[in-house]
């Protein structure tokens, strides 16, 4: 990730050519009648009604929906009171609510056009609480950043089991999607490592839920794209934290060998602790860019390797260890590497602390911010591809559709779904092993060339069209669609349950309007008229 983010050009015109997407406003909608009622709410925090332009921006930087108000909650009751107030206003107000974490959504998913955005990072009701013992865990706010959780748990020699590559994301944000990284083959995504949640539903009710208590809501919210409730607190599973990391990168020129080795490693009982991969298209001077942080195993042979004009595949691995285990971990590393078919002159190694490894992308972020290259459009496309179709996918996409240097990292690695819980709202291909393929592009503003926003969006469309035409059975991760019909196709057999859960927990479709799955009151009105109201179990409530 660090290497490939350097593919972004050093000099660009920072003027914007962002796509402006503004949904239609119902003719009877009048924000002037709504704002006074919000001002009357008795809160521990406060609303801001002006200078809220930041809440209309996200990391994708292509969609901009300006809210009427931003709530800065200091307690869960602030969130509950606000949503209950909007729910009691009924469907006529058209007022919707979106939870915003650290602003890293991609396509307006955490925005609410003329609605209310909740600044989840303001939620400071409780500090991070660490519980040690046989099954250690951390109780954290839904607005807490993962980097803060890491720092606090390390004080106890503990850490969460599963991560994302970037740690400056909120707990509620990643748990509303999945939270996938190179540890997912071993522990499952972050949504598989949660014991309990506190959720504010679309009715404003505060509900504690787990696999044994209000389980339907628990599984609905995990991977639920914010549609059923706002996560205000989570209990995260922990494990003993390693001290050091052996961080390894090797290259392949053949995709089949690359994917075969990845699948071998994630299926082995005693393997690496982290496994990812990425694609390098026509990257010149590749190995020279690694020398600042990685040492070549064979410097002479590495210097003779020529990467220009070639499509290469990098296997990235990490092995956790403590300083007193150096000999044994070196033997294990030699054994694992001996089982692989990489280009031997491209073996690069580094030894870093656990914190340095997990926070690796942040170092790249700081460099890009200094150059003014962080807050530019990021038209990302993330796919889950079945193992049986990955070679076909790679041949067409990397061989034909992407036939020039990429504008950012292209991650690709397999995960074993045996560690995943299929009761959650997350949708994946129907195979035991699937590949995460992430096209993490950065667009050069005002460019009309291959690095421009329009060209990258066209390229993403070509990839999606190919997947559909070839019937590869792919699913979008961090999905984005414009119509409910597309969402229905995305969820497939899970759509009926998804609708039923929406009716139960957010019947007026107040929450997460930026996902464009439901429009407030309209898609649910028929269901509500024709079906009996689904009641909460007696244990539901604040």
Short mmCIF file of C-alpha atoms in Angstrom, two decimals:
data_model
loop_
_atom_site.label_atom_id
_atom_site.label_comp_id
_atom_site.label_asym_id
_atom_site.label_seq_id
_atom_site.Cartn_x
_atom_site.Cartn_y
_atom_site.Cartn_z
CA UNK A 1 0.00 0.00 0.00
CA UNK A 2 2.75 2.45 0.95
CA UNK A 3 4.71 1.67 -2.21
CA UNK A 4 1.82 1.97 -4.59
CA UNK A 5 0.36 5.16 -3.16
CA UNK A 6 3.56 6.72 -4.46
CA UNK A 7 2.15 6.14 -7.95
CA UNK A 8 0.13 9.35 -7.50
CA UNK A 9 1.89 12.09 -9.50
CA UNK A 10 3.86 14.70 -7.57
CA UNK A 11 2.50 17.65 -9.51
CA UNK A 12 -1.14 18.12 -10.31
CA UNK A 13 -3.59 20.95 -10.72
CA UNK A 14 -5.48 20.92 -7.44
CA UNK A 15 -8.53 22.65 -8.92
CA UNK A 16 -11.57 20.42 -8.66
CA UNK A 17 -13.62 18.66 -11.27
CA UNK A 18 -15.70 16.72 -8.74
CA UNK A 19 -18.99 15.20 -9.76
CA UNK A 20 -21.85 17.03 -8.10
CA UNK A 21 -24.77 14.74 -7.31
CA UNK A 22 -27.87 16.38 -5.88
CA UNK A 23 -31.02 14.33 -5.29
CA UNK A 24 -34.41 15.87 -5.97
CA UNK A 25 -36.11 17.59 -3.04
CA UNK A 26 -39.82 16.86 -2.53
CA UNK A 27 -41.90 19.96 -3.22
CA UNK A 28 -43.47 19.89 0.26
CA UNK A 29 -40.11 19.77 2.03
CA UNK A 30 -39.44 22.95 4.03
CA UNK A 31 -36.31 22.95 6.18
CA UNK A 32 -37.31 26.28 7.79
CA UNK A 33 -40.13 24.48 9.61
CA UNK A 34 -37.82 21.74 10.85
CA UNK A 35 -34.78 23.55 12.21
CA UNK A 36 -36.64 25.38 15.02
CA UNK A 37 -37.91 22.07 16.37
CA UNK A 38 -34.36 20.69 16.45
CA UNK A 39 -33.18 23.75 18.34
CA UNK A 40 -35.71 23.03 21.08
CA UNK A 41 -34.27 19.59 21.86
CA UNK A 42 -32.58 19.32 25.25
CA UNK A 43 -29.11 17.90 24.54
CA UNK A 44 -25.77 17.38 26.25
CA UNK A 45 -24.11 18.30 22.95
CA UNK A 46 -25.31 20.74 20.31
CA UNK A 47 -26.43 21.29 16.72
CA UNK A 48 -24.57 23.42 14.21
CA UNK A 49 -26.71 24.93 11.44
CA UNK A 50 -24.06 26.92 9.59
CA UNK A 51 -20.61 26.30 8.12
CA UNK A 52 -21.30 22.57 7.71
CA UNK A 53 -19.68 22.20 4.30
CA UNK A 54 -17.20 19.64 5.68
CA UNK A 55 -20.11 17.25 6.30
CA UNK A 56 -20.83 17.33 2.57
CA UNK A 57 -17.39 15.94 1.75
CA UNK A 58 -15.85 12.52 2.11
CA UNK A 59 -12.71 10.68 1.04
CA UNK A 60 -14.22 9.76 -2.31
CA UNK A 61 -14.63 13.50 -2.95
CA UNK A 62 -17.05 13.00 -5.84
CA UNK A 63 -20.44 13.47 -4.12
CA UNK A 64 -21.42 16.52 -2.08
CA UNK A 65 -24.74 16.59 -0.19
CA UNK A 66 -25.05 19.55 2.22
CA UNK A 67 -27.01 18.79 5.41
CA UNK A 68 -29.36 21.22 7.14
CA UNK A 69 -27.74 20.51 10.50
CA UNK A 70 -24.88 18.64 12.11
CA UNK A 71 -25.35 17.08 15.54
CA UNK A 72 -22.29 17.03 17.80
CA UNK A 73 -23.40 14.53 20.46
CA UNK A 74 -21.79 14.17 23.85
CA UNK A 75 -24.01 11.28 24.89
CA UNK A 76 -25.94 8.41 23.35
CA UNK A 77 -29.13 10.07 24.54
CA UNK A 78 -28.36 13.01 22.21
CA UNK A 79 -28.46 10.62 19.25
CA UNK A 80 -31.49 8.78 20.56
CA UNK A 81 -33.45 11.99 21.26
CA UNK A 82 -32.69 13.41 17.83
CA UNK A 83 -33.73 10.30 15.92
CA UNK A 84 -36.84 9.79 18.06
CA UNK A 85 -37.83 13.40 17.44
CA UNK A 86 -37.46 12.96 13.67
CA UNK A 87 -39.32 9.64 13.82
CA UNK A 88 -42.20 11.26 15.72
CA UNK A 89 -42.42 13.96 13.01
CA UNK A 90 -43.50 11.21 10.62
CA UNK A 91 -42.71 10.77 6.91
CA UNK A 92 -43.92 14.22 5.90
CA UNK A 93 -40.80 16.00 7.15
CA UNK A 94 -38.52 14.16 4.71
CA UNK A 95 -35.74 14.68 7.26
CA UNK A 96 -33.11 11.92 7.23
CA UNK A 97 -30.07 11.10 9.38
CA UNK A 98 -26.55 9.93 8.50
CA UNK A 99 -23.81 8.95 10.92
CA UNK A 100 -20.41 10.39 9.95
CA UNK A 101 -17.20 9.01 11.40
CA UNK A 102 -13.80 10.23 10.23
CA UNK A 103 -15.14 11.15 6.78
CA UNK A 104 -13.71 8.21 4.82
CA UNK A 105 -16.81 7.11 2.95
CA UNK A 106 -16.43 7.05 -0.81
CA UNK A 107 -19.61 8.11 -2.60
CA UNK A 108 -21.72 10.15 -0.21
CA UNK A 109 -22.75 7.18 1.91
CA UNK A 110 -22.31 9.17 5.15
CA UNK A 111 -24.06 12.30 3.85
CA UNK A 112 -27.67 13.45 4.24
CA UNK A 113 -28.94 16.01 1.72
CA UNK A 114 -30.78 18.71 3.73
CA UNK A 115 -30.94 16.23 6.60
CA UNK A 116 -28.99 15.75 9.82
CA UNK A 117 -25.44 14.43 9.92
CA UNK A 118 -24.26 13.06 13.27
CA UNK A 119 -20.60 13.74 13.99
CA UNK A 120 -19.80 10.44 15.71
CA UNK A 121 -16.32 11.54 16.77
CA UNK A 122 -17.99 13.96 19.21
CA UNK A 123 -19.43 11.03 21.15
CA UNK A 124 -17.27 10.99 24.28
CA UNK A 125 -19.61 9.47 26.84
CA UNK A 126 -17.18 6.76 27.91
CA UNK A 127 -13.48 6.12 27.53
CA UNK A 128 -12.01 2.92 26.07
CA UNK A 129 -12.40 0.19 28.68
CA UNK A 130 -10.11 -2.85 28.57
CA UNK A 131 -11.03 -6.17 30.18
CA UNK A 132 -8.30 -8.78 30.61
CA UNK A 133 -8.80 -12.48 31.24
CA UNK A 134 -9.30 -15.66 29.25
CA UNK A 135 -11.40 -13.82 26.65
CA UNK A 136 -10.17 -10.22 26.75
CA UNK A 137 -12.14 -7.45 25.08
CA UNK A 138 -12.39 -3.70 24.74
CA UNK A 139 -15.58 -1.66 25.20
CA UNK A 140 -15.34 1.33 22.87
CA UNK A 141 -17.47 4.14 21.48
CA UNK A 142 -18.80 3.74 17.95
CA UNK A 143 -17.06 7.00 17.09
CA UNK A 144 -13.67 5.86 18.37
CA UNK A 145 -10.79 5.53 15.88
CA UNK A 146 -9.09 2.14 15.56
CA UNK A 147 -5.67 3.78 15.96
CA UNK A 148 -6.72 4.99 19.43
CA UNK A 149 -7.94 1.52 20.33
CA UNK A 150 -4.60 0.07 19.24
CA UNK A 151 -2.62 2.50 21.40
CA UNK A 152 -4.79 1.83 24.45
CA UNK A 153 -4.90 -1.97 24.15
CA UNK A 154 -1.12 -2.17 23.63
CA UNK A 155 -0.71 -0.71 27.12
CA UNK A 156 -2.14 -4.03 28.36
CA UNK A 157 -0.17 -6.18 25.92
CA UNK A 158 -3.34 -6.80 23.92
CA UNK A 159 -4.77 -5.85 20.52
CA UNK A 160 -7.82 -6.51 18.32
CA UNK A 161 -7.46 -9.58 16.11
CA UNK A 162 -8.65 -8.20 12.80
CA UNK A 163 -7.85 -4.87 11.15
CA UNK A 164 -8.27 -2.68 8.13
CA UNK A 165 -5.16 -1.46 6.28
CA UNK A 166 -5.87 2.11 7.42
CA UNK A 167 -6.49 2.73 11.13
CA UNK A 168 -7.91 6.27 11.10
CA UNK A 169 -11.44 4.93 10.68
CA UNK A 170 -14.21 4.73 13.27
CA UNK A 171 -15.46 1.50 14.83
CA UNK A 172 -19.03 2.16 13.72
CA UNK A 173 -17.91 2.84 10.17
CA UNK A 174 -15.94 -0.36 9.63
CA UNK A 175 -18.46 -2.57 11.46
CA UNK A 176 -21.21 -1.20 9.21
CA UNK A 177 -19.31 -2.63 6.24
CA UNK A 178 -17.06 -5.54 7.25
CA UNK A 179 -13.49 -4.47 8.03
CA UNK A 180 -11.25 -6.63 5.84
CA UNK A 181 -7.46 -6.81 5.78
CA UNK A 182 -4.65 -9.34 5.56
CA UNK A 183 -5.65 -10.98 8.86
CA UNK A 184 -9.16 -11.85 7.63
CA UNK A 185 -8.12 -15.29 6.35
CA UNK A 186 -7.11 -16.16 9.91
CA UNK A 187 -9.68 -14.37 12.10
CA UNK A 188 -12.39 -13.27 9.71
CA UNK A 189 -13.27 -9.60 9.15
CA UNK A 190 -13.84 -7.18 12.01
CA UNK A 191 -17.57 -7.95 12.07
CA UNK A 192 -16.66 -11.54 13.05
CA UNK A 193 -14.75 -10.31 16.09
CA UNK A 194 -17.44 -8.40 17.98
CA UNK A 195 -19.13 -9.69 21.12
CA UNK A 196 -21.77 -7.00 21.68
CA UNK A 197 -23.16 -3.76 20.28
CA UNK A 198 -25.14 -0.82 21.54
CA UNK A 199 -27.33 0.52 18.72
CA UNK A 200 -29.74 3.43 18.27
CA UNK A 201 -32.45 2.26 15.87
CA UNK A 202 -34.39 4.33 13.34
CA UNK A 203 -37.08 4.76 16.01
CA UNK A 204 -34.62 6.30 18.43
CA UNK A 205 -34.55 3.28 20.74
CA UNK A 206 -31.26 2.36 22.40
CA UNK A 207 -30.76 -1.39 22.19
CA UNK A 208 -27.99 -3.63 23.51
CA UNK A 209 -27.56 -6.64 21.26
CA UNK A 210 -25.33 -9.70 20.80
CA UNK A 211 -25.60 -13.19 19.37
CA UNK A 212 -27.59 -14.14 22.51
CA UNK A 213 -29.58 -10.95 23.05
CA UNK A 214 -31.61 -9.26 20.32
CA UNK A 215 -29.58 -11.33 17.87
CA UNK A 216 -31.55 -10.28 14.78
CA UNK A 217 -30.59 -6.63 15.25
CA UNK A 218 -27.00 -7.60 16.09
CA UNK A 219 -26.51 -9.45 12.81
CA UNK A 220 -28.52 -6.87 10.86
CA UNK A 221 -26.27 -3.99 11.92
CA UNK A 222 -23.00 -5.85 11.26
CA UNK A 223 -22.31 -5.19 7.60
CA UNK A 224 -25.70 -3.43 7.39
CA UNK A 225 -24.41 -0.21 5.77
CA UNK A 226 -25.98 1.87 8.55
CA UNK A 227 -29.52 0.96 7.45
CA UNK A 228 -30.85 -0.45 10.73
CA UNK A 229 -29.21 1.55 13.47
CA UNK A 230 -26.28 3.68 14.51
CA UNK A 231 -23.55 1.83 16.41
CA UNK A 232 -22.82 3.83 19.55
CA UNK A 233 -20.75 1.23 21.40
CA UNK A 234 -19.01 -2.06 20.58
CA UNK A 235 -17.31 -4.83 22.52
CA UNK A 236 -14.27 -5.91 20.49
CA UNK A 237 -12.45 -9.24 20.90
CA UNK A 238 -8.74 -8.96 21.80
CA UNK A 239 -5.69 -11.23 21.73
CA UNK A 240 -2.10 -10.98 23.05
CA UNK A 241 -0.25 -8.43 20.94
CA UNK A 242 3.05 -9.40 19.29
CA UNK A 243 6.12 -7.24 19.76
CA UNK A 244 7.75 -7.42 16.33
CA UNK A 245 6.92 -8.18 12.70
CA UNK A 246 8.93 -9.76 9.92
CA UNK A 247 7.51 -8.00 6.86
CA UNK A 248 8.19 -9.72 3.53
CA UNK A 249 7.50 -8.90 -0.12
CA UNK A 250 8.15 -11.11 -3.14
CA UNK A 251 7.25 -10.77 -6.81
CA UNK A 252 5.65 -13.02 -9.42
CA UNK A 253 5.39 -12.58 -13.17
CA UNK A 254 2.70 -15.25 -13.51
CA UNK A 255 -0.72 -14.69 -11.95
CA UNK A 256 -1.56 -18.37 -11.72
CA UNK A 257 1.51 -19.09 -9.56
CA UNK A 258 0.81 -15.99 -7.49
CA UNK A 259 -2.79 -16.94 -6.70
CA UNK A 260 -1.88 -20.59 -6.13
CA UNK A 261 0.68 -19.60 -3.51
CA UNK A 262 -1.75 -17.21 -1.83
CA UNK A 263 -4.40 -19.92 -1.60
CA UNK A 264 -1.83 -22.38 -0.26
CA UNK A 265 -0.80 -19.98 2.50
CA UNK A 266 -4.31 -19.11 3.69
CA UNK A 267 -5.20 -22.82 3.82
CA UNK A 268 -2.12 -23.88 5.83
CA UNK A 269 -2.49 -24.58 9.53
CA UNK A 270 0.80 -22.89 10.48
CA UNK A 271 1.19 -19.94 8.13
CA UNK A 272 1.92 -16.22 8.15
CA UNK A 273 -0.18 -13.92 10.34
CA UNK A 274 -0.97 -11.52 7.52
CA UNK A 275 -1.27 -12.18 3.78
CA UNK A 276 -2.11 -9.66 1.09
CA UNK A 277 -1.09 -9.01 -2.49
CA UNK A 278 -1.13 -6.31 -5.10
CA UNK A 279 -0.81 -5.82 -8.83
CA UNK A 280 1.89 -3.67 -10.40
CA UNK A 281 1.26 -2.60 -14.00
CA UNK A 282 4.16 -1.18 -16.04
CA UNK A 283 5.96 0.02 -12.93
CA UNK A 284 9.45 1.36 -13.71
CA UNK A 285 12.24 1.09 -11.14
CA UNK A 286 10.03 -0.91 -8.82
CA UNK A 287 12.65 -2.40 -6.53
CA UNK A 288 14.47 0.87 -6.02
CA UNK A 289 11.37 2.31 -4.33
CA UNK A 290 11.52 -0.39 -1.65
CA UNK A 291 15.09 0.19 -0.53
CA UNK A 292 14.21 2.81 2.07
CA UNK A 293 12.27 0.33 4.19
CA UNK A 294 13.10 -3.12 2.80
CA UNK A 295 16.39 -4.94 2.34
CA UNK A 296 16.87 -7.31 -0.62
CA UNK A 297 17.83 -10.86 0.31
CA UNK A 298 20.23 -10.93 -2.64
CA UNK A 299 21.28 -7.31 -3.42
CA UNK A 300 23.29 -8.14 -6.55
CA UNK A 301 20.56 -10.18 -8.22
CA UNK A 302 17.90 -7.71 -7.12
CA UNK A 303 19.74 -4.83 -8.77
CA UNK A 304 19.67 -6.70 -12.07
CA UNK A 305 15.91 -7.21 -12.02
CA UNK A 306 14.04 -5.12 -14.62
CA UNK A 307 10.39 -4.36 -13.95
CA UNK A 308 9.75 -1.86 -16.75
CA UNK A 309 6.77 -2.59 -18.97
CA UNK A 310 5.78 -5.73 -17.08
CA UNK A 311 2.70 -6.66 -15.11
CA UNK A 312 3.89 -8.11 -11.83
CA UNK A 313 2.17 -9.50 -8.77
CA UNK A 314 3.48 -8.82 -5.28
CA UNK A 315 2.82 -11.18 -2.39
CA UNK A 316 3.05 -9.34 0.93
CA UNK A 317 3.31 -11.30 4.16
CA UNK A 318 3.94 -10.68 7.85
CA UNK A 319 5.11 -13.01 10.59
CA UNK A 320 4.55 -11.98 14.21
CA UNK A 321 7.17 -12.75 16.85
CA UNK A 322 8.76 -11.70 20.14
CA UNK A 323 12.47 -10.82 20.51
CA UNK A 324 13.16 -14.11 22.34
CA UNK A 325 11.83 -16.12 19.37
CA UNK A 326 14.26 -14.97 16.68
CA UNK A 327 15.78 -18.37 15.92
CA UNK A 328 12.48 -20.22 15.73
CA UNK A 329 10.77 -17.53 13.68
CA UNK A 330 13.67 -17.47 11.20
CA UNK A 331 13.35 -21.23 10.71
CA UNK A 332 9.60 -20.90 10.23
CA UNK A 333 10.13 -18.12 7.70
CA UNK A 334 12.61 -20.22 5.70
CA UNK A 335 10.20 -23.13 5.68
CA UNK A 336 7.23 -21.06 4.52
CA UNK A 337 9.21 -19.33 1.80
CA UNK A 338 10.57 -22.63 0.52
CA UNK A 339 7.00 -23.66 -0.32
CA UNK A 340 6.48 -20.70 -2.67
CA UNK A 341 7.27 -20.13 -6.36
CA UNK A 342 8.20 -16.43 -6.40
CA UNK A 343 11.06 -14.82 -8.36
CA UNK A 344 13.92 -15.43 -5.92
CA UNK A 345 15.85 -12.26 -6.73
CA UNK A 346 12.86 -10.19 -5.57
CA UNK A 347 12.75 -11.30 -1.93
CA UNK A 348 12.71 -8.17 0.23
CA UNK A 349 12.49 -8.16 4.03
CA UNK A 350 11.99 -5.64 6.81
CA UNK A 351 11.69 -5.93 10.59
CA UNK A 352 9.40 -3.44 12.32
CA UNK A 353 7.35 -3.09 15.48
CA UNK A 354 3.74 -4.23 15.57
CA UNK A 355 2.56 -0.62 15.79
CA UNK A 356 4.69 0.47 12.82
CA UNK A 357 3.33 -2.35 10.69
CA UNK A 358 -0.34 -1.79 11.46
CA UNK A 359 -0.01 1.97 11.02
CA UNK A 360 2.01 1.70 7.79
CA UNK A 361 -0.47 3.52 5.54
CA UNK A 362 -0.50 6.58 7.80
CA UNK A 363 3.14 7.30 6.96
CA UNK A 364 2.19 7.47 3.28
CA UNK A 365 -0.81 9.64 4.12
CA UNK A 366 1.39 12.25 5.80
CA UNK A 367 3.60 12.51 2.71
CA UNK A 368 0.60 12.89 0.42
CA UNK A 369 -0.97 15.53 2.66
CA UNK A 370 2.25 17.54 2.53
CA UNK A 371 2.00 17.53 -1.28
CA UNK A 372 -1.71 18.38 -1.27
CA UNK A 373 -2.52 14.99 -2.80
CA UNK A 374 -4.73 13.47 -0.10
CA UNK A 375 -8.02 15.32 -0.51
CA UNK A 376 -8.47 14.69 -4.21
CA UNK A 377 -11.11 12.46 -5.86
CA UNK A 378 -10.77 8.76 -5.05
CA UNK A 379 -13.07 6.78 -7.38
CA UNK A 380 -12.39 3.45 -5.69
CA UNK A 381 -13.88 0.14 -6.77
CA UNK A 382 -13.84 -2.84 -4.40
CA UNK A 383 -14.94 -6.30 -5.50
CA UNK A 384 -15.26 -9.76 -4.01
CA UNK A 385 -14.46 -12.33 -6.70
CA UNK A 386 -15.08 -16.09 -6.38
CA UNK A 387 -11.93 -18.23 -6.36
CA UNK A 388 -13.20 -20.27 -9.33
CA UNK A 389 -13.31 -17.11 -11.50
CA UNK A 390 -10.22 -15.24 -10.32
CA UNK A 391 -7.92 -16.36 -13.16
CA UNK A 392 -10.52 -15.43 -15.76
CA UNK A 393 -11.02 -12.09 -14.03
CA UNK A 394 -7.27 -11.38 -13.90
CA UNK A 395 -6.70 -12.28 -17.54
CA UNK A 396 -9.28 -9.82 -18.81
CA UNK A 397 -8.96 -7.00 -16.27
CA UNK A 398 -5.19 -6.90 -15.81
CA UNK A 399 -4.44 -7.99 -19.36
CA UNK A 400 -6.89 -5.88 -21.37
CA UNK A 401 -8.92 -3.34 -19.40
CA UNK A 402 -5.95 -2.09 -17.34
CA UNK A 403 -3.23 -2.01 -19.93
CA UNK A 404 -1.36 1.04 -18.65
CA UNK A 405 0.15 2.26 -15.39
CA UNK A 406 -2.44 2.41 -12.64
CA UNK A 407 -3.32 5.54 -10.62
CA UNK A 408 -3.04 3.87 -7.23
CA UNK A 409 -2.78 0.53 -5.46
CA UNK A 410 -4.56 -2.54 -6.79
CA UNK A 411 -4.91 -4.95 -3.90
CA UNK A 412 -5.76 -8.61 -4.46
CA UNK A 413 -5.80 -11.42 -1.91
CA UNK A 414 -7.97 -14.39 -0.92
CA UNK A 415 -9.90 -14.95 2.30
CA UNK A 416 -11.41 -18.12 3.65
CA UNK A 417 -15.07 -17.59 4.56
CA UNK A 418 -15.04 -20.35 7.14
CA UNK A 419 -14.14 -17.60 9.63
CA UNK A 420 -17.10 -15.42 8.56
CA UNK A 421 -20.63 -15.46 9.98
CA UNK A 422 -23.23 -15.64 7.20
CA UNK A 423 -25.96 -14.29 9.51
CA UNK A 424 -24.69 -10.72 9.08
CA UNK A 425 -25.94 -8.35 6.38
CA UNK A 426 -22.68 -8.60 4.43
CA UNK A 427 -23.10 -10.07 0.94
CA UNK A 428 -20.33 -12.23 -0.55
CA UNK A 429 -20.00 -14.64 -3.49
CA UNK A 430 -21.26 -18.11 -2.79
CA UNK A 431 -17.90 -19.90 -2.52
CA UNK A 432 -15.70 -20.85 0.43
CA UNK A 433 -12.73 -18.80 -0.82
CA UNK A 434 -13.18 -15.35 -2.35
CA UNK A 435 -10.69 -12.69 -3.43
CA UNK A 436 -10.85 -9.08 -2.37
CA UNK A 437 -9.81 -6.96 -5.37
CA UNK A 438 -9.53 -3.26 -4.60
CA UNK A 439 -8.82 -0.62 -7.26
CA UNK A 440 -7.73 2.28 -5.05
CA UNK A 441 -7.37 4.98 -7.69
CA UNK A 442 -6.64 8.67 -7.19
CA UNK A 443 -7.79 11.07 -9.89
CA UNK A 444 -5.87 14.09 -11.10
CA UNK A 445 -8.33 17.02 -11.01
CA UNK A 446 -9.11 18.67 -14.36
CA UNK A 447 -7.17 15.99 -16.22
CA UNK A 448 -8.81 14.62 -19.36
CA UNK A 449 -6.18 11.89 -19.69
CA UNK A 450 -5.92 8.40 -18.28
CA UNK A 451 -5.38 9.78 -14.77
CA UNK A 452 -8.57 11.89 -14.88
CA UNK A 453 -11.73 11.21 -12.93
CA UNK A 454 -13.96 10.57 -15.94
CA UNK A 455 -11.52 8.05 -17.40
CA UNK A 456 -11.17 6.15 -14.12
CA UNK A 457 -14.95 6.04 -13.66
CA UNK A 458 -15.28 4.72 -17.22
CA UNK A 459 -12.64 2.11 -16.45
CA UNK A 460 -14.53 1.05 -13.30
CA UNK A 461 -17.71 0.77 -15.37
CA UNK A 462 -15.93 -1.46 -17.90
CA UNK A 463 -14.76 -3.77 -15.12
CA UNK A 464 -18.27 -4.03 -13.66
CA UNK A 465 -19.81 -4.61 -17.10
CA UNK A 466 -17.31 -7.35 -17.84
CA UNK A 467 -18.05 -9.08 -14.51
CA UNK A 468 -21.78 -8.99 -15.29
CA UNK A 469 -21.46 -10.13 -18.91
CA UNK A 470 -19.07 -12.96 -18.01
CA UNK A 471 -21.32 -14.01 -15.10
CA UNK A 472 -18.41 -14.16 -12.70
CA UNK A 473 -20.62 -13.95 -9.62
CA UNK A 474 -18.72 -10.98 -8.15
CA UNK A 475 -20.13 -8.74 -5.42
CA UNK A 476 -19.23 -5.17 -4.64
CA UNK A 477 -17.60 -4.50 -1.27
CA UNK A 478 -18.38 -0.99 0.05
CA UNK A 479 -21.19 -1.19 -2.53
CA UNK A 480 -22.71 1.75 -4.38
CA UNK A 481 -25.77 1.67 -6.62
CA UNK A 482 -28.27 4.25 -7.90
CA UNK A 483 -31.52 2.25 -7.91
CA UNK A 484 -33.31 -0.12 -5.60
CA UNK A 485 -33.41 -2.69 -8.42
CA UNK A 486 -29.62 -2.77 -8.42
CA UNK A 487 -29.59 -3.15 -4.65
CA UNK A 488 -32.10 -5.98 -4.91
CA UNK A 489 -29.78 -7.78 -7.34
CA UNK A 490 -26.80 -7.12 -5.06
CA UNK A 491 -28.42 -8.71 -2.02
CA UNK A 492 -30.02 -11.53 -4.00
CA UNK A 493 -31.51 -14.11 -1.60
CA UNK A 494 -30.76 -11.79 1.34
CA UNK A 495 -32.93 -8.99 -0.01
CA UNK A 496 -36.17 -10.17 1.63
CA UNK A 497 -34.52 -10.40 5.05
CA UNK A 498 -32.87 -7.01 4.46
CA UNK A 499 -36.28 -5.44 3.75
CA UNK A 500 -37.88 -7.09 6.76
CA UNK A 501 -35.13 -5.82 9.02
CA UNK A 502 -35.56 -2.32 7.61
CA UNK A 503 -39.27 -2.46 8.39
CA UNK A 504 -38.50 -3.60 11.93
CA UNK A 505 -35.74 -1.21 12.90
CA UNK A 506 -36.11 1.84 10.60
CA UNK A 507 -39.65 1.74 9.20
CA UNK A 508 -39.60 5.37 7.98
CA UNK A 509 -36.22 4.93 6.24
CA UNK A 510 -34.67 7.75 8.25
CA UNK A 511 -31.15 6.28 8.45
CA UNK A 512 -28.27 6.28 5.95
CA UNK A 513 -29.98 7.97 2.97
CA UNK A 514 -26.65 8.32 1.17
CA UNK A 515 -26.65 4.60 0.39
CA UNK A 516 -29.74 5.17 -1.81
CA UNK A 517 -31.22 1.83 -0.87
CA UNK A 518 -34.51 3.23 0.46
CA UNK A 519 -36.14 6.64 0.04
CA UNK A 520 -37.75 7.92 3.19
CA UNK A 521 -41.20 6.37 3.68
CA UNK A 522 -41.84 5.74 -0.02
CA UNK A 523 -40.42 2.19 -0.57
CA UNK A 524 -41.75 1.03 2.78
CA UNK A 525 -45.22 2.54 2.67
CA UNK A 526 -46.83 -0.34 0.80
CA UNK A 527 -45.22 -2.91 3.06
CA UNK A 528 -46.33 -1.06 6.17
CA UNK A 529 -49.91 -0.84 4.87
CA UNK A 530 -50.17 -4.48 3.85
CA UNK A 531 -48.18 -6.20 6.57
CA UNK A 532 -48.76 -6.31 10.34
CA UNK A 533 -46.35 -4.19 12.35
CA UNK A 534 -43.41 -6.24 13.56
CA UNK A 535 -42.95 -5.66 17.27
CA UNK A 536 -39.71 -5.68 19.21
CA UNK A 537 -39.16 -8.48 21.70
CA UNK A 538 -39.84 -7.50 25.31
CA UNK A 539 -36.11 -7.22 25.95
CA UNK A 540 -35.72 -4.38 23.42
CA UNK A 541 -35.41 -0.90 24.82
CA UNK A 542 -33.03 1.59 26.32
#
